[in-house]
Coordinates of C-alpha atoms in Angstrom, one line a residue:
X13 CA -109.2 32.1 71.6
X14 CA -106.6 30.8 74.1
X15 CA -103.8 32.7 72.2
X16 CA -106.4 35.7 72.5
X17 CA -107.1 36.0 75.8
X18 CA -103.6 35.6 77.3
X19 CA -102.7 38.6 75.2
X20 CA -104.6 40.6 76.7
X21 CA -103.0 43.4 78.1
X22 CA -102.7 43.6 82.3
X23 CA -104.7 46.2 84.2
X24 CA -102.6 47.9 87.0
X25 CA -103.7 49.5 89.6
X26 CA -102.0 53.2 90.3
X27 CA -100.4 53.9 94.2
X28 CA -101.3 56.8 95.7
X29 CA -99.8 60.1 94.4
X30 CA -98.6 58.3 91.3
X31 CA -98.4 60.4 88.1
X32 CA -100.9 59.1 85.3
X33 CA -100.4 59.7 81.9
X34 CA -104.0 60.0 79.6
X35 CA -103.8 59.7 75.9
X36 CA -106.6 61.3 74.0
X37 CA -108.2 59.6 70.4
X38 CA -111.3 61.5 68.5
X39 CA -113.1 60.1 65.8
X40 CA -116.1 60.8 63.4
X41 CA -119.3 59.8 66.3
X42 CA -117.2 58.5 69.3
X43 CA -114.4 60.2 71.4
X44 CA -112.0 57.8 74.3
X45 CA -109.4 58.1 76.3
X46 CA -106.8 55.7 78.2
X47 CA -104.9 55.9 81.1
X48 CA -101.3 54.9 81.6
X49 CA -98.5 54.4 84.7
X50 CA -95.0 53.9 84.0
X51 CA -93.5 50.2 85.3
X52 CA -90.1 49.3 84.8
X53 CA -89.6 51.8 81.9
X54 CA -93.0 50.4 80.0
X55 CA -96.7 51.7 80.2
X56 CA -99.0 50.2 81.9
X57 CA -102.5 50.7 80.8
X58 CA -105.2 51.9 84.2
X59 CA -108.4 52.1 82.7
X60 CA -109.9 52.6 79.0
X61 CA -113.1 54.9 77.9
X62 CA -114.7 55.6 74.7
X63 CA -118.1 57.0 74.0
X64 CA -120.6 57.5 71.6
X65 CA -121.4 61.0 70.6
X66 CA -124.5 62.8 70.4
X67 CA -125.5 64.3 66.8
X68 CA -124.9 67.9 68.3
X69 CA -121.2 66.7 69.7
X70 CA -120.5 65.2 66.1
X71 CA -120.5 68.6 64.4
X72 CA -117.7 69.9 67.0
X73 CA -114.6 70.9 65.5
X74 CA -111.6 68.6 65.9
X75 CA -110.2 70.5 68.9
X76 CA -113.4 70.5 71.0
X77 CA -113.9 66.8 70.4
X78 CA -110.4 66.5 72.1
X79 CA -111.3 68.9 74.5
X80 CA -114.5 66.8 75.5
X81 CA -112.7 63.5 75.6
X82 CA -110.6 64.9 78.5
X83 CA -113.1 66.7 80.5
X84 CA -115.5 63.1 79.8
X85 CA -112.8 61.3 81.0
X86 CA -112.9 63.4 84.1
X87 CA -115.9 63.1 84.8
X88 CA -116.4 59.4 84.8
X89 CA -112.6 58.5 86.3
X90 CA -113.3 61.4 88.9
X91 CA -111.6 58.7 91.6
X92 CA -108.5 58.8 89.6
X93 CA -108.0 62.3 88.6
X94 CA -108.5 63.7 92.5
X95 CA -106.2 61.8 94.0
X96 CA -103.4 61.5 91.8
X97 CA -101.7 64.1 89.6
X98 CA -102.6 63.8 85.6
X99 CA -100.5 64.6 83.0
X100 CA -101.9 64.5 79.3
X101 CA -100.1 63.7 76.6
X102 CA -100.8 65.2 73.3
X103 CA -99.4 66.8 70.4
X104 CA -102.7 69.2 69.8
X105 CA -103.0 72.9 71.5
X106 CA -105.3 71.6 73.8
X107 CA -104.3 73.6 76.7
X108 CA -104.7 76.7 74.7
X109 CA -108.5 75.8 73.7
X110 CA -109.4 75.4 77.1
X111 CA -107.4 78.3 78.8
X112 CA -108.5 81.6 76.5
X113 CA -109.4 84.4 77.8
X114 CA -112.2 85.4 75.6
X115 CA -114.1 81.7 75.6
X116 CA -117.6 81.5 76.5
X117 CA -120.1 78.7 76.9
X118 CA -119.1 75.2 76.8
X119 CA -115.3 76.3 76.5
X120 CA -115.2 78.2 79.9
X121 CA -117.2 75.8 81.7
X122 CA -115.0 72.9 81.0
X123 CA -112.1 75.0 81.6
X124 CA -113.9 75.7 85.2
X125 CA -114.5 72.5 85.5
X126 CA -110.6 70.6 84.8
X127 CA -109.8 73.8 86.9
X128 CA -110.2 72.0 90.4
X129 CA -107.9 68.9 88.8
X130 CA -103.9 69.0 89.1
X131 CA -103.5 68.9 84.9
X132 CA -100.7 69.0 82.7
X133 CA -100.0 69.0 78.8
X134 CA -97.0 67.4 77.5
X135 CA -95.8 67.2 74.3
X136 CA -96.2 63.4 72.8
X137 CA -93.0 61.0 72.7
X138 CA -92.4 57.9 71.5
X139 CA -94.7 54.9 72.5
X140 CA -93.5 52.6 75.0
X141 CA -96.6 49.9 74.5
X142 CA -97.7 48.2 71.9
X143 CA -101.2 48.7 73.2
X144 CA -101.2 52.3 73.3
X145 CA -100.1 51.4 69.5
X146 CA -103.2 49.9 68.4
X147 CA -105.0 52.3 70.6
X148 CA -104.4 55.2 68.8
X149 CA -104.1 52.9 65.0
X150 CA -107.6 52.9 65.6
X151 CA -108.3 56.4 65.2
X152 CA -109.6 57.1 61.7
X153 CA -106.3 58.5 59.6
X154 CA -108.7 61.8 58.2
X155 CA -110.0 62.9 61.3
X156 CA -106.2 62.8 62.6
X157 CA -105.4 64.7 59.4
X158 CA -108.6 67.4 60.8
X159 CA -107.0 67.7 63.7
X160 CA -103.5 68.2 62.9
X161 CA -104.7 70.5 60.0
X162 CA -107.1 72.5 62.0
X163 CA -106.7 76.3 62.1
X164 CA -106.1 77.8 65.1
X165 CA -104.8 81.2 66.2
X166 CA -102.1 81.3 67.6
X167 CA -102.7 82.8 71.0
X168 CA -101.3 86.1 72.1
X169 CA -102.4 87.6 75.5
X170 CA -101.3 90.9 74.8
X171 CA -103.5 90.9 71.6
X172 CA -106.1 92.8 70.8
X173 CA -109.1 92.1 68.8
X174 CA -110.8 94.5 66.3
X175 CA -114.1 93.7 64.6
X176 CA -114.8 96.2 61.5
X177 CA -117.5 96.5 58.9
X178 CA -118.6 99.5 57.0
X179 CA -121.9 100.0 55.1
X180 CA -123.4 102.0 51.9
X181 CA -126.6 103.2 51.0
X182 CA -129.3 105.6 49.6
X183 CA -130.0 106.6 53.0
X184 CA -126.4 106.8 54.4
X185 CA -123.0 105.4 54.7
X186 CA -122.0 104.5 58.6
X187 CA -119.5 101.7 59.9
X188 CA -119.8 99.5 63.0
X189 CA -116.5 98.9 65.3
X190 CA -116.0 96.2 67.8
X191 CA -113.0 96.2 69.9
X192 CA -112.3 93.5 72.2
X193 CA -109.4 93.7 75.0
X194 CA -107.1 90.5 76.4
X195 CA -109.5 89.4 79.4
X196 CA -112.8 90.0 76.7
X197 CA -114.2 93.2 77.8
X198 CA -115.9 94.7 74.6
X199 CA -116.1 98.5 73.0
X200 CA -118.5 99.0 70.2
X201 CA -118.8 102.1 68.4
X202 CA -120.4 103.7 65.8
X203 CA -119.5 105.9 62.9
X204 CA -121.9 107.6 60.7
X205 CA -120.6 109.1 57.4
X206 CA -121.4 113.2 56.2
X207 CA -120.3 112.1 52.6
X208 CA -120.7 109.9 49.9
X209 CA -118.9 107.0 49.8
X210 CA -119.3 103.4 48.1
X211 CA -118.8 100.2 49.8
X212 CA -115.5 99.5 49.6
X213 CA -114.7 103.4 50.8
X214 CA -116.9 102.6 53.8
X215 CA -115.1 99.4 54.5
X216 CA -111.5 101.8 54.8
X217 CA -113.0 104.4 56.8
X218 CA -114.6 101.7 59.0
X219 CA -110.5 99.7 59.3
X220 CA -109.2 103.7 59.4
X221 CA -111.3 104.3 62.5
X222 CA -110.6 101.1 64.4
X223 CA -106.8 101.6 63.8
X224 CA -107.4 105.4 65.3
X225 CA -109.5 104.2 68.1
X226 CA -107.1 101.1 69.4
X227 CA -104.2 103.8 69.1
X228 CA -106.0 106.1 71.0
X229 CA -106.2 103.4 73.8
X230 CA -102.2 102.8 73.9
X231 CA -102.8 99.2 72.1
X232 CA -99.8 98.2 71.2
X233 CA -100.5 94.2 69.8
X234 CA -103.9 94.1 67.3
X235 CA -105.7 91.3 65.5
X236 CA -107.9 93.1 62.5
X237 CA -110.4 90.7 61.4
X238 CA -112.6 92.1 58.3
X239 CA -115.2 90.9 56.2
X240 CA -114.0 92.4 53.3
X241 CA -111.8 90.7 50.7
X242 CA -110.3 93.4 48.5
X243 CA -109.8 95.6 51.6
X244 CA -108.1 92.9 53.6
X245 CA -106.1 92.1 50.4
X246 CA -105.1 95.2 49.6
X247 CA -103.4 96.0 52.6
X248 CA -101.9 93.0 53.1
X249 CA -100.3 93.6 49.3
X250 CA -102.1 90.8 48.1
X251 CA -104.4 93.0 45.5
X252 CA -103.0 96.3 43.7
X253 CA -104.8 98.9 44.4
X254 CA -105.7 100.8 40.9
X255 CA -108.0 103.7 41.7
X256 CA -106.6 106.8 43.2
X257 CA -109.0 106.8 45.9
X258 CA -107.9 103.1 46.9
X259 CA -104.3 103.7 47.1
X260 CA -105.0 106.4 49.4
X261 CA -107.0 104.5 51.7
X262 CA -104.6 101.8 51.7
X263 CA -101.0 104.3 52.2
X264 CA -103.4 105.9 54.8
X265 CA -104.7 101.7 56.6
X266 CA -100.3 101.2 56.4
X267 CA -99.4 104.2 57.9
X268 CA -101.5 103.4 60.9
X269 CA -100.7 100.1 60.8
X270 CA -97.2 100.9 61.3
X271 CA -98.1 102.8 64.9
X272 CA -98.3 99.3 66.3
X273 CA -96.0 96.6 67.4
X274 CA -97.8 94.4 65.4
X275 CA -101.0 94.8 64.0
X276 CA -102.4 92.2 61.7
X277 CA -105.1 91.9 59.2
X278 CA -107.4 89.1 57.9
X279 CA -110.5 88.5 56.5
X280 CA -113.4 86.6 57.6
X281 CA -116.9 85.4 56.4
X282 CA -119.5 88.0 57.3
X283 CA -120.9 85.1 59.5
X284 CA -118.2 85.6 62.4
X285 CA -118.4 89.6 62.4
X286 CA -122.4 90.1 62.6
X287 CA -121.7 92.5 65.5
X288 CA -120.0 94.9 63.5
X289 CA -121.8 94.8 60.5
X290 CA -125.3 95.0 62.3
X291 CA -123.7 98.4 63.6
X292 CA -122.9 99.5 60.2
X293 CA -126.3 98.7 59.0
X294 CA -127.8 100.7 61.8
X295 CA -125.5 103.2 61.7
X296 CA -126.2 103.8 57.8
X297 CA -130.3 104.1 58.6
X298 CA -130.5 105.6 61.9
X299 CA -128.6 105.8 65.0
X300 CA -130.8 108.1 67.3
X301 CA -131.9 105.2 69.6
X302 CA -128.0 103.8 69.6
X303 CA -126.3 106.7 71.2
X304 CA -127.2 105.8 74.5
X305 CA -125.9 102.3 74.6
X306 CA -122.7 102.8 72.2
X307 CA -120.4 105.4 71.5
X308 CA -121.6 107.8 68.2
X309 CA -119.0 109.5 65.9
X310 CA -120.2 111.7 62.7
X311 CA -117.2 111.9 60.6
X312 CA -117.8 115.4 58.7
X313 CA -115.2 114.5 55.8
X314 CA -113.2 111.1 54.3
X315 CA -110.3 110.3 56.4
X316 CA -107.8 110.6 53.4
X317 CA -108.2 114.1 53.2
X318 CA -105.4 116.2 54.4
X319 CA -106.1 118.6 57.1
X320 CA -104.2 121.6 57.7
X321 CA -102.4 121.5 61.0
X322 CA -100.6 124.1 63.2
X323 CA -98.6 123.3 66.2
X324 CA -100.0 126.3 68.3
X325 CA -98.0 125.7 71.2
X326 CA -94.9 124.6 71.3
X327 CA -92.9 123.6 74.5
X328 CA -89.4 123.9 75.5
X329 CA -87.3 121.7 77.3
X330 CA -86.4 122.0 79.7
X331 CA -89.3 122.5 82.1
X332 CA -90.2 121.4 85.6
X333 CA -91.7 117.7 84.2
X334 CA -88.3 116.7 82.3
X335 CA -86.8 115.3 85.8
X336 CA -89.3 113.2 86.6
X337 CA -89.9 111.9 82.7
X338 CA -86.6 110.8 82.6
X339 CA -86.9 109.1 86.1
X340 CA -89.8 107.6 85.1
X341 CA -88.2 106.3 81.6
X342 CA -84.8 105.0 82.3
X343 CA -84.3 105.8 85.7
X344 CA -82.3 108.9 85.6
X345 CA -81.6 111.4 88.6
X346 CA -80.2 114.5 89.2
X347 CA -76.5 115.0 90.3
X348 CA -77.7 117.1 93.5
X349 CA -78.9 114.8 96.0
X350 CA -81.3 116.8 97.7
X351 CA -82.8 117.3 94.2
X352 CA -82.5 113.5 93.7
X353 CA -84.6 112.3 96.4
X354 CA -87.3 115.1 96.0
X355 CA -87.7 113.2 92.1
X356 CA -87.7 110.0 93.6
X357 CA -91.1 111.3 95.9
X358 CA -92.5 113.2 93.3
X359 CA -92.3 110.4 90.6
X360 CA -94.5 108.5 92.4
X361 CA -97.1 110.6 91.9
X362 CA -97.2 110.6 88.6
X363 CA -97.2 107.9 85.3
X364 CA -96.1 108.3 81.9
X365 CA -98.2 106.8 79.3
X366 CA -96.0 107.1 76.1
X367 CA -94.6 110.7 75.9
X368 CA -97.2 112.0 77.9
X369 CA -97.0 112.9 81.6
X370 CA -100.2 112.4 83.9
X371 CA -100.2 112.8 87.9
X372 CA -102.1 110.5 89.7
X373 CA -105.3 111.2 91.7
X374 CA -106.7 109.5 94.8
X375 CA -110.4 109.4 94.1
X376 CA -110.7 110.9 90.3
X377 CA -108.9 109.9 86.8
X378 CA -105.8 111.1 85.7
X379 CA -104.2 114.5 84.7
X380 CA -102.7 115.8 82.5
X381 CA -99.3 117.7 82.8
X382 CA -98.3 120.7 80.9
X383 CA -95.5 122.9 80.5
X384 CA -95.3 126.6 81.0
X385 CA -96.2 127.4 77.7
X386 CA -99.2 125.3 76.9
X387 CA -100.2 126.6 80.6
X388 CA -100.1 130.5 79.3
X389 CA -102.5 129.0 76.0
X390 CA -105.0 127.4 78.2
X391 CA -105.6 129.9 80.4
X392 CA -106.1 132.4 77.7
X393 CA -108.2 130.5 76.4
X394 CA -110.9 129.5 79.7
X395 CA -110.2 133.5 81.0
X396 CA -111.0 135.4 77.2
X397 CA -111.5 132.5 74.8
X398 CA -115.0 131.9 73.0
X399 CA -117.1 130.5 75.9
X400 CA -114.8 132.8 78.3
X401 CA -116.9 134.9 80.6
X402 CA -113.1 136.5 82.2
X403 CA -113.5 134.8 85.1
X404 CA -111.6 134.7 88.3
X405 CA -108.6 132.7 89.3
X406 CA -110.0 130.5 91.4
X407 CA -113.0 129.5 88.7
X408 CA -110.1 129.4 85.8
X409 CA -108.0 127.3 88.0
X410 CA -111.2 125.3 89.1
X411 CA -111.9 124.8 85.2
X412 CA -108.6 123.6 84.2
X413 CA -108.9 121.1 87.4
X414 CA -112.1 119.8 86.0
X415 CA -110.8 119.3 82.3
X416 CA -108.1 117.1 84.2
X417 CA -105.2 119.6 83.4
X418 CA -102.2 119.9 86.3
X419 CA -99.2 122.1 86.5
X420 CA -97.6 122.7 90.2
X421 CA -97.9 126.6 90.0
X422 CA -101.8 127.0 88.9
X423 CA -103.0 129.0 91.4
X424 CA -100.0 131.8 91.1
X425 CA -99.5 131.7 87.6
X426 CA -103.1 132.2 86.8
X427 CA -103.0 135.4 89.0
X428 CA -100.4 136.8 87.3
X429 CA -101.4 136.2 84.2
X430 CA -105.4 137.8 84.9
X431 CA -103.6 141.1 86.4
X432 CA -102.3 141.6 82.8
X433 CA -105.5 140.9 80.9
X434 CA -106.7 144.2 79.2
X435 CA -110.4 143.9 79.1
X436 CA -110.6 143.0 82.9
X437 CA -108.4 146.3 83.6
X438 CA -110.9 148.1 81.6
X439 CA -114.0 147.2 82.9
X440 CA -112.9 146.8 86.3
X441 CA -115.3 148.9 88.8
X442 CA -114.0 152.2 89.3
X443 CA -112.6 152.8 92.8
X444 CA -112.9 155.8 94.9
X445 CA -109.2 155.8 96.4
X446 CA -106.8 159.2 96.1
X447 CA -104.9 158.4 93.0
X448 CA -101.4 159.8 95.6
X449 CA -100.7 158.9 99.0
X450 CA -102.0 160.6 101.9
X451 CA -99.2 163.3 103.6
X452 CA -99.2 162.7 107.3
X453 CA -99.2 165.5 109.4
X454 CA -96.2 167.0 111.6
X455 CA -98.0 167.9 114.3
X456 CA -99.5 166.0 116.9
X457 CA -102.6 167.8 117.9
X458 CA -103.0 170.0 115.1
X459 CA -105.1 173.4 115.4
X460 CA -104.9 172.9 119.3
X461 CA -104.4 176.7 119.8
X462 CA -107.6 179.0 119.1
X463 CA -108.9 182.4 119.4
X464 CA -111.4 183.1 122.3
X465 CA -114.4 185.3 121.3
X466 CA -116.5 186.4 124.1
X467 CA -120.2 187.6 123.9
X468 CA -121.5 190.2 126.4
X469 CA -124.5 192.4 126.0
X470 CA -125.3 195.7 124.8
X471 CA -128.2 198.3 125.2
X472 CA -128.9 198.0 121.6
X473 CA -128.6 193.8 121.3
X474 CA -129.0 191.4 122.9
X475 CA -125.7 190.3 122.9
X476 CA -122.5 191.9 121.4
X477 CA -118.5 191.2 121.2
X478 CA -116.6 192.8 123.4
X479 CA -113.8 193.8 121.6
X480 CA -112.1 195.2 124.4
X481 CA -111.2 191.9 125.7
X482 CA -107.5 190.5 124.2
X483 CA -108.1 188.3 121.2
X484 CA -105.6 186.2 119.5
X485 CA -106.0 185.7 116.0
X486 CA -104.3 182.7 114.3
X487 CA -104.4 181.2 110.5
X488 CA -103.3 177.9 109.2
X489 CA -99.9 178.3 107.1
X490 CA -99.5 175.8 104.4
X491 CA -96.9 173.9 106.2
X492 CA -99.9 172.8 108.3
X493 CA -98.7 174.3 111.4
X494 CA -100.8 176.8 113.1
X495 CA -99.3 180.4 113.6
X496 CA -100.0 183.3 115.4
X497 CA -101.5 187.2 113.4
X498 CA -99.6 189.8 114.9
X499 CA -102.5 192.8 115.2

């Protein structure tokens, strides 16, 4: 007993601002943790703690049982972790557990709670006392082996998530997709299907239209997670992929795939993607009450079938946006100054997503820039297309504004353009102008000189022209001067 007790280890007590290291130990019902200072190049133990877990903290996984050691520990050594900086020493992605963007519930309030601590992880070295030693020997060997096994993703914040199911029935086919950004905002959507289709066709026009949608959105890193294992295996060249149909759904998932800078697929149990799939179940009954709360697709045919494309308009380079895409893409100016520094001002104005040139707006979303060509089709087709009425320039320019088009010269090439429209030169309202020029006239008073005509009365009327009296006669020549009849 003697022997015993003066081999206990000695308790130390920390200075103020010194670094403490915390070991963290797990086990089948208990969790505890142990704090350490350095002395003279050995650790000194600070304080132990160990507790008993409930039967609802038992059935945590491996990581969270670590992850509630450290925030327990906190909690009861609050003294210790406020006024000195911790450092915790593991070998487990602890840190990335508590620090994920998409947790919720217990996971983000601990994280919320460590956050007001000064915390750091550190990899685990070698040992430098024996009591730390039989510290950690006490941890049971297969709930180390749980821990160091355990599964976990690895995390990517740039990654996005994509939750797909697809479903078949008498009543329909439809498919449910769940698209989840880095900081866990969420996109659902629904697809419902025109044709036939079985289950495992549903399931590639369900992966199909996620891939579509997330490239849509300018994803560039995606995390596929699908219930289905032939799908999942098939793409991932696990399974072959026999039927016609199949290989043509899988050439079509790979060629989409390929869009990406990476884009991974796995499968799941159905368990961990009941979002989707209850969208694909709804989706294949009914969807009137959904499209007011997610967004509704009706796909018309299967998304293997090749559709006949034209490029209708075709731009040519160069136009008035190349400048500022290659200032905006690497940078490059003009060898004219003046032109240099008017790209510099204009580039600011605008942002290039891809290949695709937009111009920013104060208090509205972006625009879209075209080239002189694509600006000809468009207006054709708001001035005379199907729905065109041959509007005015101001409403076609007004239009084109609202659909979030831009082009610098709107306003004047739209009027040119409208002069030259047929229909509106036809049934333009018919006006009253001399079709020639007026001719001005020489003179400046003209018909100023006139014949006088004098009545004076007679016996048999009551009034009479003298014609005694001297009359000049004149007519208008058709020079428009005024001359004189000789009589």
């Amino acid at each position: 007993m003697k022997q015993h007790l003066a081999s206990l280890p000695d308790i130390a007590a920390p200075e103020t601002g010194e670094l403490i290291s915390v070991y963290l130990s797990v086990a089948e019902e208990a969790i505890s943790a142990v704090l350490t200072i350095e002395r003279n190049t050995a650790q000194v133990p600070v304080y132990f703690f160990s507790k008993t877990l409930k039967l609802a903290e038992t059935k945590y996984p491996p990581l969270e049982k670590l992850a509630l050691a450290l925030v327990q520990t906190a909690r009861r050594l609050r003294r210790y972790f406020q006024a000195h900086p911790i450092q915790v020493v593991t070998d487990q992605p602890v840190k990335n557990v508590l620090e994920k963007p998409e947790n919720s519930g217990r996971l983000a309030k601990w994280a919320v709670e460590l956050g007001e601590h000064n915390i750091t992880y550190v990899p685990r070295k070698a040992i430098k006392a024996q009591v730390l030693a039989d510290f950690l020997v006490e941890v049971p060997n297969q709930t180390i082996d749980e821990v160091n096994t355990a599964t976990t993703e690895p995390f990517n914040p740039e990654a996005w998530k994509l939750f797909t199911d697809g479903a078949s029935s008498v009543e329909g086919s439809g498919a449910g997709l769940v698209l989840i950004n880095p900081e866990g905002l969420e996109f659902t959507y629904v697809l419902r299907f025109d044709f036939q289709t079985t289950n495992n066709e549903a399931e590639y026009e369900a992966l199909i239209a996620g891939l579509r949608l997330a490239k849509e959105m300018k994803v560039q890193k995606l995390e596929v997670f699908i219930d289905s294992l032939l799908v999942s295996s098939q793409v991932n060249d696990s399974y072959i992929a026999k039927e016609p149909n199949m290989r043509r759904y899988k050439e079509k998932s790979k060629e989409l795939m390929n869009t990406f800078q990476t884009c991974n697929v796995k499968q799941i149990p159905r368990s961990q993607n009941k979002k989707a799939d209850a969208l694909s179940k709804l989706a294949s009954l009914t969807f009137a009450h959904l499209t007011k709360k997610v967004l509704v697709e009706v796909l018309k045919a299967p998304s293997i079938d090749e559709l006949e494309v034209q490029d209708v308009v075709t731009e040519k380079d160069p136009n008035w946006m190349t400048p500022i895409k290659k200032f905006l893409q690497s940078g490059e100016l003009p060898n004219d100054q003046v032109e240099a520094e008017r790209v510099k001002i204009k580039g600011r104005q605008y942002v290039l997503q891809g290949e695709t040139l937009y111009k920013k707006g104060y208090l509205a979303p972006l625009q879209r820039c075209v080239g002189p060509e694509q600006s000809k089709y468009l207006i054709k087709k708001i001035h005379e297309g199907v729905c065109g009425a041959h509007f005015g320039a101001r409403s076609v320019v007004a239009k084109l504004m609202n659909l979030r088009y831009f082009w610098p010269s709107m306003h004047r090439d739209t009027t040119e353009q409208l002069k030259k429209c047929d229909a509106c030169q036809i049934h333009a309202p018919i006006l009253k102008n001399p079709k020639h020029d007026l001719v001005p006239i020489t003179s400046a008073w003209p018909f100023h000189k006139w014949g006088i005509v004098t009545p004076h009365p007679d016996k048999d009327a009551p009034y009479t022209i003298d014609t005694n009296l001297p009359v000049n006669t004149y007519f208008i020549d058709t020079n428009g001067n005024v001359q004189k009849l000789e009589t």
